[in-house]
CSV table of C-alpha atoms and ligand atoms in Angstrom, one decimal:
chain,number,residue,atom,x,y,z
J,166,UNK,CA,2.0,13.8,-35.9
J,167,UNK,CA,3.3,13.2,-33.2
J,168,UNK,CA,4.2,16.4,-31.1
J,169,UNK,CA,8.2,16.2,-29.6
J,170,UNK,CA,8.3,17.5,-26.1
J,171,UNK,CA,11.6,16.3,-24.7
J,172,UNK,CA,11.3,17.8,-21.5
J,173,UNK,CA,7.6,16.7,-20.4
J,174,UNK,CA,7.5,15.0,-17.0
J,175,UNK,CA,5.0,12.8,-16.1
J,176,UNK,CA,3.8,14.8,-12.7
J,177,UNK,CA,2.3,18.2,-13.4
J,178,UNK,CA,1.8,20.6,-10.3
J,179,UNK,CA,-2.0,20.6,-11.0
J,180,UNK,CA,-4.2,17.9,-12.3
J,181,UNK,CA,-4.2,18.0,-16.1
J,182,UNK,CA,-7.8,17.6,-18.1
J,183,UNK,CA,-7.4,16.3,-21.6
J,184,UNK,CA,-6.9,19.6,-23.2
J,185,UNK,CA,-4.0,20.3,-20.5
J,186,UNK,CA,-2.7,16.7,-21.1
J,187,UNK,CA,-2.2,17.1,-25.1
J,188,UNK,CA,-1.2,20.5,-24.6
J,189,UNK,CA,1.7,19.2,-22.4
J,190,UNK,CA,2.6,15.9,-24.1
J,191,UNK,CA,0.5,16.5,-27.2
J,192,UNK,CA,-2.0,13.7,-28.6
J,193,UNK,CA,-1.6,9.9,-28.0
J,194,UNK,CA,0.8,8.8,-30.9
J,195,UNK,CA,-1.0,6.0,-31.9
J,196,UNK,CA,-1.0,6.8,-35.5
J,197,UNK,CA,2.7,6.7,-35.3
J,198,UNK,CA,2.7,2.9,-34.4
J,199,UNK,CA,0.0,1.9,-36.9
J,200,UNK,CA,-0.2,-1.6,-37.7
J,201,UNK,CA,1.6,-4.8,-36.9
J,202,UNK,CA,5.0,-3.3,-37.9
J,203,UNK,CA,4.1,0.0,-35.8
J,204,UNK,CA,3.1,-2.7,-32.8
J,205,UNK,CA,6.6,-4.3,-33.4
J,206,UNK,CA,8.7,-0.8,-33.3
J,207,UNK,CA,6.8,0.3,-30.0
J,208,UNK,CA,7.9,-2.8,-28.5
J,209,UNK,CA,11.4,-2.2,-29.8
J,210,UNK,CA,11.4,1.3,-28.6
J,211,UNK,CA,10.6,0.4,-25.1
J,212,UNK,CA,13.4,-2.2,-25.3
J,213,UNK,CA,15.9,0.5,-26.3
J,214,UNK,CA,14.2,2.8,-23.5
J,215,UNK,CA,15.4,0.1,-20.8
J,216,UNK,CA,12.1,0.5,-19.4
J,217,UNK,CA,11.6,-1.7,-16.1
J,218,UNK,CA,8.6,-2.5,-14.1
J,219,UNK,CA,7.7,0.3,-11.7
J,220,UNK,CA,5.3,-1.5,-9.4
J,221,UNK,CA,8.2,-3.0,-7.5
J,222,UNK,CA,9.1,-6.2,-9.6
J,223,UNK,CA,11.7,-4.2,-11.9
J,224,UNK,CA,11.1,-6.6,-14.6
J,225,UNK,CA,11.9,-5.5,-18.2
J,226,UNK,CA,8.6,-4.2,-19.6
J,227,UNK,CA,9.3,-4.9,-23.3
J,228,UNK,CA,9.9,-8.5,-22.3
J,229,UNK,CA,6.3,-8.7,-20.9
J,230,UNK,CA,5.0,-6.9,-23.9
J,231,UNK,CA,6.5,-9.2,-26.6
J,232,UNK,CA,5.3,-12.5,-24.3
J,233,UNK,CA,1.6,-11.7,-24.5
J,234,UNK,CA,0.7,-14.0,-27.3
J,235,UNK,CA,-2.6,-15.7,-28.4
J,236,UNK,CA,-6.6,-15.0,-29.1
J,237,UNK,CA,-7.8,-12.1,-27.3
J,238,UNK,CA,-5.4,-10.5,-25.0
J,239,UNK,CA,-6.2,-8.0,-22.2
J,240,UNK,CA,-4.2,-5.1,-20.3
J,241,UNK,CA,-4.6,-4.9,-16.6
J,242,UNK,CA,-3.1,-1.5,-15.5
J,243,UNK,CA,-2.3,-1.8,-11.6
J,244,UNK,CA,-3.0,0.8,-9.5
J,245,UNK,CA,-3.7,-0.4,-6.7
J,246,UNK,CA,-0.1,0.3,-4.7
J,247,UNK,CA,-0.7,-1.9,-1.4
J,248,UNK,CA,2.5,-0.6,0.2
J,249,UNK,CA,1.7,1.8,3.0
J,250,UNK,CA,5.1,3.5,2.4
J,251,UNK,CA,4.5,4.3,-1.2
J,252,UNK,CA,1.8,7.4,-2.6
J,253,UNK,CA,3.3,8.0,-6.1
J,254,UNK,CA,1.1,5.7,-7.9
J,255,UNK,CA,-2.0,7.5,-6.3
J,256,UNK,CA,-0.5,10.8,-6.9
J,257,UNK,CA,0.2,10.0,-10.6
J,258,UNK,CA,-3.4,8.9,-11.2
J,259,UNK,CA,-4.6,12.0,-9.2
J,260,UNK,CA,-2.4,14.2,-11.2
J,261,UNK,CA,-1.9,12.8,-14.6
J,262,UNK,CA,-4.6,10.3,-15.3
J,263,UNK,CA,-4.5,10.7,-18.9
J,264,UNK,CA,-1.0,9.9,-18.8
J,265,UNK,CA,-1.5,6.4,-17.8
J,266,UNK,CA,-4.9,6.1,-20.0
J,267,UNK,CA,-2.6,7.0,-22.8
J,268,UNK,CA,-0.2,4.1,-21.6
J,269,UNK,CA,-3.1,1.4,-21.4
J,270,UNK,CA,-4.0,2.7,-24.7
J,271,UNK,CA,-0.5,2.3,-26.3
J,272,UNK,CA,0.1,-1.1,-24.2
J,273,UNK,CA,-3.1,-2.5,-25.5
J,274,UNK,CA,-2.1,-1.7,-29.2
J,275,UNK,CA,1.5,-3.1,-28.4
J,276,UNK,CA,0.1,-6.4,-27.8
J,277,UNK,CA,-3.3,-6.3,-29.5
J,278,UNK,CA,-5.6,-6.2,-26.7
J,279,UNK,CA,-9.0,-5.6,-27.2
J,280,UNK,CA,-10.0,-4.8,-23.7
J,281,UNK,CA,-8.5,-3.2,-20.4
J,282,UNK,CA,-8.9,-3.2,-17.3
J,283,UNK,CA,-8.1,-0.6,-14.2
J,284,UNK,CA,-7.4,-1.9,-10.8
J,285,UNK,CA,-7.6,0.2,-8.1
J,286,UNK,CA,-8.0,-0.2,-4.3
J,287,UNK,CA,-11.6,-0.1,-2.7
J,288,UNK,CA,-11.8,3.6,-1.7
J,289,UNK,CA,-8.8,4.6,-3.7
J,290,UNK,CA,-8.5,8.4,-3.6
J,291,UNK,CA,-7.7,8.4,-7.3
J,292,UNK,CA,-10.7,7.3,-8.5
J,293,UNK,CA,-12.6,10.3,-9.4
J,294,UNK,CA,-9.8,11.8,-11.0
J,295,UNK,CA,-9.6,8.6,-13.3
J,296,UNK,CA,-13.4,8.3,-13.8
J,297,UNK,CA,-13.2,12.3,-14.8
J,298,UNK,CA,-10.6,11.4,-17.2
J,299,UNK,CA,-12.1,8.2,-18.9
J,300,UNK,CA,-15.3,10.2,-19.5
J,301,UNK,CA,-13.5,12.8,-21.3
J,302,UNK,CA,-11.7,10.4,-23.8
J,303,UNK,CA,-14.0,9.8,-26.9
J,304,UNK,CA,-11.3,8.1,-29.6
J,305,UNK,CA,-9.6,5.4,-27.6
J,306,UNK,CA,-9.9,2.5,-29.4
J,307,UNK,CA,-9.7,-0.3,-26.3
J,308,UNK,CA,-12.5,0.2,-23.6
J,309,UNK,CA,-11.0,0.5,-20.2
J,310,UNK,CA,-13.1,-0.7,-17.1
J,311,UNK,CA,-12.2,0.5,-13.5
J,312,UNK,CA,-12.2,-2.5,-11.3
J,313,UNK,CA,-12.1,-2.4,-7.2
J,314,UNK,CA,-9.7,-4.7,-5.6
J,315,UNK,CA,-10.0,-5.4,-2.0
J,316,UNK,CA,-7.3,-3.5,0.0
J,317,UNK,CA,-5.3,-6.0,1.2
J,318,UNK,CA,-1.3,-5.9,0.3
J,319,UNK,CA,-0.9,-8.8,-1.4
J,320,UNK,CA,-4.0,-8.6,-3.5
J,321,UNK,CA,-2.1,-6.1,-5.7
J,322,UNK,CA,0.4,-8.7,-6.8
J,323,UNK,CA,0.5,-9.9,-10.4
J,324,UNK,CA,-1.1,-13.2,-10.2
J,325,UNK,CA,-3.2,-12.1,-7.4
J,326,UNK,CA,-5.0,-9.5,-9.6
J,327,UNK,CA,-5.4,-12.0,-12.4
J,328,UNK,CA,-6.9,-14.4,-9.9
J,329,UNK,CA,-9.2,-11.6,-8.7
J,330,UNK,CA,-10.4,-10.9,-12.1
J,331,UNK,CA,-11.0,-14.6,-12.9
J,332,UNK,CA,-12.5,-15.5,-9.6
J,333,UNK,CA,-13.2,-13.3,-7.4
J,334,UNK,CA,-10.8,-14.2,-5.1
J,335,UNK,CA,-7.8,-12.1,-4.7
J,336,UNK,CA,-5.2,-14.6,-3.3
J,337,UNK,CA,-2.1,-14.9,-5.0
J,338,UNK,CA,-1.7,-18.1,-7.2
J,339,UNK,CA,2.0,-18.6,-7.8
J,340,UNK,CA,4.5,-18.2,-10.4
J,341,UNK,CA,2.9,-20.7,-13.1
J,342,UNK,CA,1.1,-20.0,-15.3
J,343,UNK,CA,2.6,-16.9,-16.8
J,344,UNK,CA,-0.3,-14.5,-17.2
J,345,UNK,CA,1.0,-13.6,-20.5
J,346,UNK,CA,0.2,-17.2,-21.5
J,347,UNK,CA,-3.0,-17.7,-19.3
J,348,UNK,CA,-4.1,-14.9,-17.3
J,349,UNK,CA,-7.7,-13.3,-16.8
J,350,UNK,CA,-10.0,-15.5,-18.1
J,351,UNK,CA,-7.2,-17.7,-19.6
J,352,UNK,CA,-6.9,-15.2,-22.1
J,353,UNK,CA,-3.3,-13.7,-22.6
J,354,UNK,CA,-2.8,-11.0,-20.0
J,355,UNK,CA,-0.3,-7.9,-19.4
J,356,UNK,CA,-0.4,-6.6,-15.8
J,357,UNK,CA,1.5,-3.6,-15.6
J,358,UNK,CA,1.8,-0.9,-12.8
J,359,UNK,CA,0.1,2.6,-13.7
J,360,UNK,CA,3.9,4.3,-13.3
J,361,UNK,CA,5.0,1.9,-15.9
J,362,UNK,CA,2.2,2.7,-18.5
J,363,UNK,CA,2.7,6.5,-17.9
J,364,UNK,CA,6.7,5.7,-18.9
J,365,UNK,CA,6.0,3.9,-21.4
J,366,UNK,CA,3.6,6.7,-22.6
J,367,UNK,CA,6.2,9.2,-22.4
J,368,UNK,CA,8.8,6.9,-24.4
J,369,UNK,CA,6.1,6.5,-27.3
J,370,UNK,CA,6.3,10.2,-27.5
J,371,UNK,CA,9.9,11.2,-27.1
J,372,UNK,CA,11.3,8.1,-28.5
J,373,UNK,CA,14.0,6.0,-26.6
J,374,UNK,CA,17.0,8.1,-26.9
J,375,UNK,CA,15.4,11.3,-25.3
J,376,UNK,CA,13.8,9.4,-22.8
J,377,UNK,CA,17.1,7.7,-21.8
J,378,UNK,CA,18.6,10.8,-21.8
J,379,UNK,CA,16.0,12.8,-19.8
J,380,UNK,CA,14.4,10.0,-17.7
J,381,UNK,CA,12.9,10.8,-14.2
J,382,UNK,CA,11.6,8.4,-11.8
J,383,UNK,CA,8.6,8.8,-9.3
J,384,UNK,CA,9.7,8.4,-5.8
J,385,UNK,CA,7.5,8.6,-2.4
J,386,UNK,CA,9.6,10.5,0.5
J,387,UNK,CA,8.1,10.5,3.6
J,388,UNK,CA,9.2,10.2,7.6
J,389,UNK,CA,11.4,12.6,8.8
J,390,UNK,CA,11.7,15.5,6.0
J,391,UNK,CA,10.4,19.0,6.1
J,392,UNK,CA,8.2,18.0,2.7
J,393,UNK,CA,7.1,14.5,2.6
J,394,UNK,CA,5.6,13.5,-0.5
J,395,UNK,CA,6.0,12.2,-4.2
J,396,UNK,CA,8.8,13.7,-6.1
J,397,UNK,CA,9.9,13.1,-10.1
J,398,UNK,CA,13.9,12.3,-9.8
J,399,UNK,CA,16.7,11.3,-12.0
J,400,UNK,CA,17.4,7.8,-11.4
J,401,UNK,CA,21.0,8.5,-10.1
J,402,UNK,CA,19.4,10.5,-7.4
J,403,UNK,CA,21.1,9.7,-4.1
J,404,UNK,CA,19.1,9.2,-0.8
J,405,UNK,CA,20.8,12.2,0.8
J,406,UNK,CA,20.2,14.2,-2.4
J,407,UNK,CA,16.5,13.0,-2.2
J,408,UNK,CA,16.2,14.4,1.5
J,409,UNK,CA,17.4,17.6,-0.1
J,410,UNK,CA,14.9,18.0,-2.6
J,411,UNK,CA,12.0,17.0,0.3
J,412,UNK,CA,13.1,20.4,2.0
J,413,UNK,CA,15.9,18.3,4.1
J,414,UNK,CA,15.7,16.4,7.4
J,415,UNK,CA,12.9,17.7,9.9
J,416,UNK,CA,15.3,16.3,12.6
J,417,UNK,CA,18.5,14.4,12.9
J,418,UNK,CA,18.1,11.3,10.6
J,419,UNK,CA,19.4,7.6,11.8
J,420,UNK,CA,18.3,5.4,8.7
J,421,UNK,CA,16.2,5.4,5.9
J,422,UNK,CA,14.3,2.5,4.5
J,423,UNK,CA,14.4,2.1,0.8
J,424,UNK,CA,11.8,0.0,-1.0
J,425,UNK,CA,8.7,0.3,1.1
J,426,UNK,CA,7.6,-2.4,3.7
J,427,UNK,CA,9.4,-5.5,1.6
J,428,UNK,CA,12.4,-3.1,1.3
J,429,UNK,CA,16.1,-2.6,2.9
J,430,UNK,CA,17.1,-0.5,5.9
J,431,UNK,CA,20.5,1.7,5.3
J,432,UNK,CA,22.3,3.5,7.9
J,433,UNK,CA,22.4,7.1,7.7
J,434,UNK,CA,26.0,7.4,7.3
J,435,UNK,CA,25.8,4.9,4.3
J,436,UNK,CA,23.0,7.3,2.6
J,437,UNK,CA,25.4,10.4,3.1
J,438,UNK,CA,28.2,8.9,1.5
J,439,UNK,CA,28.1,8.2,-2.2
J,440,UNK,CA,25.4,6.3,-1.4
J,441,UNK,CA,23.4,3.8,-4.0
J,442,UNK,CA,20.9,5.6,-6.6
J,443,UNK,CA,17.7,5.6,-5.1
J,444,UNK,CA,16.5,4.3,-8.8
J,445,UNK,CA,19.0,1.2,-8.0
J,446,UNK,CA,17.4,-0.1,-4.9
J,447,UNK,CA,15.3,-3.2,-4.8
J,448,UNK,CA,11.5,-2.8,-4.1
J,449,UNK,CA,9.5,-0.2,-4.5
J,450,UNK,CA,10.5,3.6,-5.0
J,451,UNK,CA,10.0,4.5,-2.0
J,452,UNK,CA,11.9,6.3,1.0
J,453,UNK,CA,11.4,6.3,4.5
J,454,UNK,CA,13.4,8.7,6.5
J,455,UNK,CA,13.8,7.4,10.4
J,456,UNK,CA,14.8,10.1,13.0
J,457,UNK,CA,17.3,9.5,15.3
J,458,UNK,CA,14.5,9.6,18.4
J,459,UNK,CA,12.9,6.7,16.8
J,460,UNK,CA,13.6,2.9,17.3
J,461,UNK,CA,14.6,1.3,14.2
J,462,UNK,CA,13.7,-2.1,15.6
J,463,UNK,CA,10.3,-1.2,17.1
J,464,UNK,CA,9.5,0.0,13.5
J,465,UNK,CA,10.7,-3.0,11.7
J,466,UNK,CA,8.4,-5.1,14.5
J,467,UNK,CA,5.3,-3.0,13.6
J,468,UNK,CA,5.9,-3.7,9.7
J,469,UNK,CA,6.5,-7.3,10.1
J,470,UNK,CA,3.4,-7.7,12.1
J,471,UNK,CA,1.3,-5.6,9.4
J,472,UNK,CA,3.1,-8.0,6.8
J,473,UNK,CA,2.3,-11.3,8.8
J,474,UNK,CA,-1.4,-9.9,9.1
J,475,UNK,CA,-1.4,-9.5,5.0
J,476,UNK,CA,-0.3,-12.8,4.4
J,477,UNK,CA,-2.9,-14.4,2.2
J,478,UNK,CA,-2.3,-17.3,4.6
J,479,UNK,CA,-2.0,-20.4,1.8
J,480,UNK,CA,1.8,-21.3,2.1
J,481,UNK,CA,3.0,-22.8,5.3
J,482,UNK,CA,6.2,-20.7,5.4
J,483,UNK,CA,4.5,-17.3,5.2
J,484,UNK,CA,1.5,-18.2,6.9
J,485,UNK,CA,3.5,-19.3,10.0
J,486,UNK,CA,7.2,-17.6,9.5
J,487,UNK,CA,5.8,-14.3,9.2
J,488,UNK,CA,3.8,-14.3,12.2
J,489,UNK,CA,7.1,-15.9,14.3
J,490,UNK,CA,9.4,-13.7,12.7
J,491,UNK,CA,7.0,-10.5,13.9
J,492,UNK,CA,6.5,-11.9,17.1
J,493,UNK,CA,10.5,-12.6,17.6
J,494,UNK,CA,11.1,-9.1,16.6
J,495,UNK,CA,8.6,-7.7,19.1
J,496,UNK,CA,9.9,-9.9,21.7
J,497,UNK,CA,13.5,-8.7,20.9
J,498,UNK,CA,12.1,-4.9,21.3
J,499,UNK,CA,10.9,-6.3,24.8
J,500,UNK,CA,14.3,-7.5,25.6
J,501,UNK,CA,13.6,-11.2,25.3
J,502,UNK,CA,17.5,-12.8,25.0
J,503,UNK,CA,15.9,-16.0,23.0
J,504,UNK,CA,14.7,-14.5,19.9
J,505,UNK,CA,18.1,-13.3,18.5
J,506,UNK,CA,18.6,-16.8,17.9
J,507,UNK,CA,15.5,-17.8,16.7
J,508,UNK,CA,15.6,-15.1,14.3
J,509,UNK,CA,18.8,-16.0,12.8
J,510,UNK,CA,17.6,-19.6,12.3
J,511,UNK,CA,14.1,-18.6,11.3
J,512,UNK,CA,15.2,-15.5,8.6
J,513,UNK,CA,17.1,-17.8,6.1
J,514,UNK,CA,14.6,-20.6,6.0
J,515,UNK,CA,11.5,-18.5,4.8
J,516,UNK,CA,12.7,-16.8,1.4
J,517,UNK,CA,11.6,-18.3,-1.9
J,518,UNK,CA,9.1,-20.6,-0.2
J,519,UNK,CA,5.6,-19.0,-0.8
J,520,UNK,CA,4.0,-19.0,-3.9
J,521,UNK,CA,4.7,-14.8,-4.2
J,522,UNK,CA,7.1,-12.6,-3.2
J,523,UNK,CA,5.6,-11.3,-0.2
J,524,UNK,CA,7.4,-13.4,2.9
J,525,UNK,CA,10.4,-12.6,0.9
J,526,UNK,CA,10.3,-8.7,1.3
J,527,UNK,CA,9.1,-9.3,4.9
J,528,UNK,CA,12.4,-11.3,5.5
J,529,UNK,CA,14.8,-8.9,3.7
J,530,UNK,CA,13.6,-6.1,5.8
J,531,UNK,CA,13.9,-8.0,9.0
J,532,UNK,CA,17.1,-9.0,8.4
J,533,UNK,CA,18.3,-5.6,7.2
J,534,UNK,CA,17.0,-4.3,10.4
J,535,UNK,CA,19.1,-6.5,12.7
J,536,UNK,CA,22.4,-5.7,10.5
J,537,UNK,CA,21.6,-1.8,10.3
J,538,UNK,CA,20.2,-1.6,13.8
J,539,UNK,CA,23.1,-3.9,15.4
J,540,UNK,CA,23.6,-1.6,18.4
J,541,UNK,CA,20.2,-1.3,19.5
J,542,UNK,CA,19.9,-5.3,19.0
J,543,UNK,CA,22.7,-5.2,21.8
J,544,UNK,CA,21.3,-2.7,23.6
J,545,UNK,CA,17.8,-3.9,23.9
J,546,UNK,CA,19.1,-7.5,25.0
J,547,UNK,CA,21.9,-6.6,27.3
J,548,UNK,CA,20.7,-3.4,28.9
J,549,UNK,CA,17.2,-4.0,28.2
J,550,UNK,CA,17.1,-0.6,27.0
J,551,UNK,CA,16.8,1.3,23.5
J,552,UNK,CA,19.2,3.6,22.5
J,553,UNK,CA,16.9,5.7,20.5
J,554,UNK,CA,15.2,6.8,23.5
J,555,UNK,CA,18.5,7.8,25.3
J,556,UNK,CA,19.2,10.4,22.9
J,557,UNK,CA,21.5,8.0,20.8
J,558,UNK,CA,23.6,10.2,18.7
J,559,UNK,CA,23.8,8.3,15.5
E,269,UNK,CA,27.6,-33.4,-24.0
E,270,UNK,CA,24.2,-32.5,-22.3
E,271,UNK,CA,22.4,-34.4,-19.9
E,272,UNK,CA,18.8,-34.1,-18.8
E,273,UNK,CA,18.3,-33.1,-15.0
E,274,UNK,CA,15.6,-34.0,-12.9
E,275,UNK,CA,14.3,-30.6,-10.8
E,276,UNK,CA,12.3,-31.2,-7.6
E,277,UNK,CA,9.8,-28.4,-6.6
E,278,UNK,CA,7.1,-28.0,-3.8
E,279,UNK,CA,3.8,-26.2,-4.4
E,280,UNK,CA,3.5,-23.7,-1.7
E,281,UNK,CA,0.1,-23.1,-2.0
E,282,UNK,CA,-0.8,-27.4,-2.3
E,283,UNK,CA,1.4,-28.4,0.3
E,284,UNK,CA,-0.5,-29.0,3.5
E,285,UNK,CA,2.7,-30.2,5.5
E,286,UNK,CA,2.1,-33.9,5.7
E,287,UNK,CA,5.6,-34.5,5.7
E,288,UNK,CA,5.8,-37.6,3.8
E,289,UNK,CA,8.1,-36.0,1.2
E,290,UNK,CA,10.6,-35.7,4.0
E,291,UNK,CA,10.4,-39.3,5.4
E,292,UNK,CA,10.8,-40.7,1.6
E,293,UNK,CA,13.3,-38.5,0.3
E,294,UNK,CA,15.5,-37.2,3.7
E,295,UNK,CA,18.5,-36.9,1.6
E,296,UNK,CA,17.1,-33.7,0.0
E,297,UNK,CA,14.1,-32.8,2.0
E,298,UNK,CA,13.7,-32.1,5.8
E,299,UNK,CA,11.0,-30.1,7.4
E,300,UNK,CA,11.1,-27.0,9.1
E,301,UNK,CA,9.7,-26.3,12.4
E,302,UNK,CA,5.9,-25.9,11.3
E,303,UNK,CA,6.4,-29.2,9.4
E,304,UNK,CA,6.8,-27.7,5.9
E,305,UNK,CA,9.5,-29.0,3.4
E,306,UNK,CA,12.7,-27.2,2.9
E,307,UNK,CA,14.7,-28.5,-0.1
E,308,UNK,CA,18.8,-28.9,-0.1
E,309,UNK,CA,18.7,-27.5,-3.6
E,310,UNK,CA,16.4,-28.2,-6.5
E,311,UNK,CA,18.2,-30.9,-8.2
E,312,UNK,CA,17.7,-34.3,-8.1
E,313,UNK,CA,20.8,-36.4,-8.4
E,314,UNK,CA,20.4,-39.7,-10.7
E,315,UNK,CA,21.1,-42.1,-8.0
E,316,UNK,CA,17.8,-40.5,-5.9
E,317,UNK,CA,15.6,-39.9,-9.0
E,318,UNK,CA,13.5,-43.3,-8.1
E,319,UNK,CA,13.3,-42.5,-4.6
E,320,UNK,CA,12.3,-39.0,-5.6
E,321,UNK,CA,9.6,-40.4,-7.8
E,322,UNK,CA,7.9,-42.6,-5.1
E,323,UNK,CA,8.1,-39.6,-2.9
E,324,UNK,CA,6.0,-37.4,-5.3
E,325,UNK,CA,3.7,-40.1,-5.4
E,326,UNK,CA,3.2,-40.2,-1.8
E,327,UNK,CA,2.7,-36.4,-1.5
E,328,UNK,CA,-1.5,-36.5,-0.5
E,329,UNK,CA,-2.0,-33.4,-2.3
E,330,UNK,CA,0.5,-33.5,-5.2
E,331,UNK,CA,2.3,-30.6,-4.4
E,332,UNK,CA,5.5,-32.4,-4.6
E,333,UNK,CA,6.9,-32.3,-8.3
E,334,UNK,CA,9.6,-33.2,-10.3
E,335,UNK,CA,10.5,-32.3,-13.7
E,336,UNK,CA,12.9,-33.1,-16.2
E,337,UNK,CA,14.9,-30.3,-17.4
E,338,UNK,CA,16.1,-31.3,-20.9
E,339,UNK,CA,18.1,-28.3,-21.4
E,340,UNK,CA,20.2,-28.7,-18.2
E,341,UNK,CA,23.7,-30.2,-17.9
K,748,LIG,S1,3.7,-16.4,0.2
K,748,LIG,FE1,2.2,-15.9,1.5
K,748,LIG,S2,1.2,-13.8,0.7
K,748,LIG,FE2,2.1,-15.1,-0.9
K,748,LIG,S3,0.6,-16.1,-1.8
K,748,LIG,FE3,1.7,-17.8,-0.1
K,748,LIG,S4,0.3,-17.3,1.6
K,748,LIG,FE4,0.0,-15.6,0.6
K,749,LIG,S1,4.4,-34.8,1.3
K,749,LIG,FE1,3.3,-33.1,-0.1
K,749,LIG,S2,2.3,-32.1,1.4
K,749,LIG,FE2,3.2,-33.3,2.7
K,749,LIG,S3,4.7,-31.6,3.2
K,749,LIG,FE3,5.4,-32.9,1.1
K,749,LIG,S4,4.7,-31.7,-0.1
K,749,LIG,FE4,3.8,-30.8,1.7
């Protein structure tokens, strides 16, 4: 029988082995969802819980589960976490590997998969923890294999993972066909982020009702806070509250970047007011806190340069657009007046024109930087100086 | 009353910036500064469907694709 542990959280203070995990959460509740009928109930439970993908896409998980149909489905757990501003997945795999592995078993059961793959970036610090956990598990019906994926940003995109597992080429292949219909080795494939799978494991134990009432989200917070790291917070937590949980600001704050490298800047004034909930921001659950002493434009130019380098270089607007935008931003920081007009023309032209969302996130970030750091844009271009270095008071 | 629509799509991976699509269908496609097609919306009006078909056939990599969407209106 399943153990009912309503307040169990995903992140323990110390790594839990199998015994500790089962003490905290109870055993893997596969028996409660036995057979085809149980499978349907499990997916219904996920629907009722309102679970959405925690890898950045935010797609309803139950719809993905229900879409997997056909012969010999396979589950791909995405633990790659390519965004440099996110470490929640690594932390989760390091501290609660069994919760993720439970989620993989439950997802495999929900889609009737016979095999599962857990993808990690090459050299991932979570590998030892996952290997140790796998060695402890004897009763899992579905075998789980760890696969190392090249440490590039887009390699962890859904179609890129499927492509890599099928051919060894880790570049995205675009929106069609959907992995649920034709994925790894042309088999129906469920690709879910490891955090999503851990949440699935909690839902299966707590039931949708309790989960909805007590749900917590894993969020990475870094930058100018006293205690950077991964926190588990209620979804309605605001940016200001999150900074409070992270020990408060380490220095005066200028702005926050919500959603990682493909995210959106928010001025500190907006974040301190009622502010949008951290769980509602698009992109991955991550917040970077920019101190008043730093230049948001220079930061953004560096991120854009990184994202341009990470392009898989197969779609023109991404391959040429991102380096051009990165160069424009770098030029803007240096005071080049021609850059602003070019950025305003180029930014709206890239979105939606790549095979994956990589360029969309980059453009979203650049556009929000121009909005939020408007005064800095003026200062850089008109006075050729950076307000941040002159003790800008914001 | 529902009519079928014709939808236009460029496969971004297949497209090699040959630019023939914009030549054949300037009403709906122009090229960005790098020579890649930018669409003016994704729906082809009935009066342009024949031209769109010719332009799609002219694309050397068959990256320009037309699709009938029977559900549309
Ligand atoms: S949009 Fe960029 S990153 Fe995505 S597949 Fe195309 S070239 Fe690669
Ligand atoms: S003709 Fe084909 S390859 Fe050339 S720009 Fe148009 S879509 Fe791209």
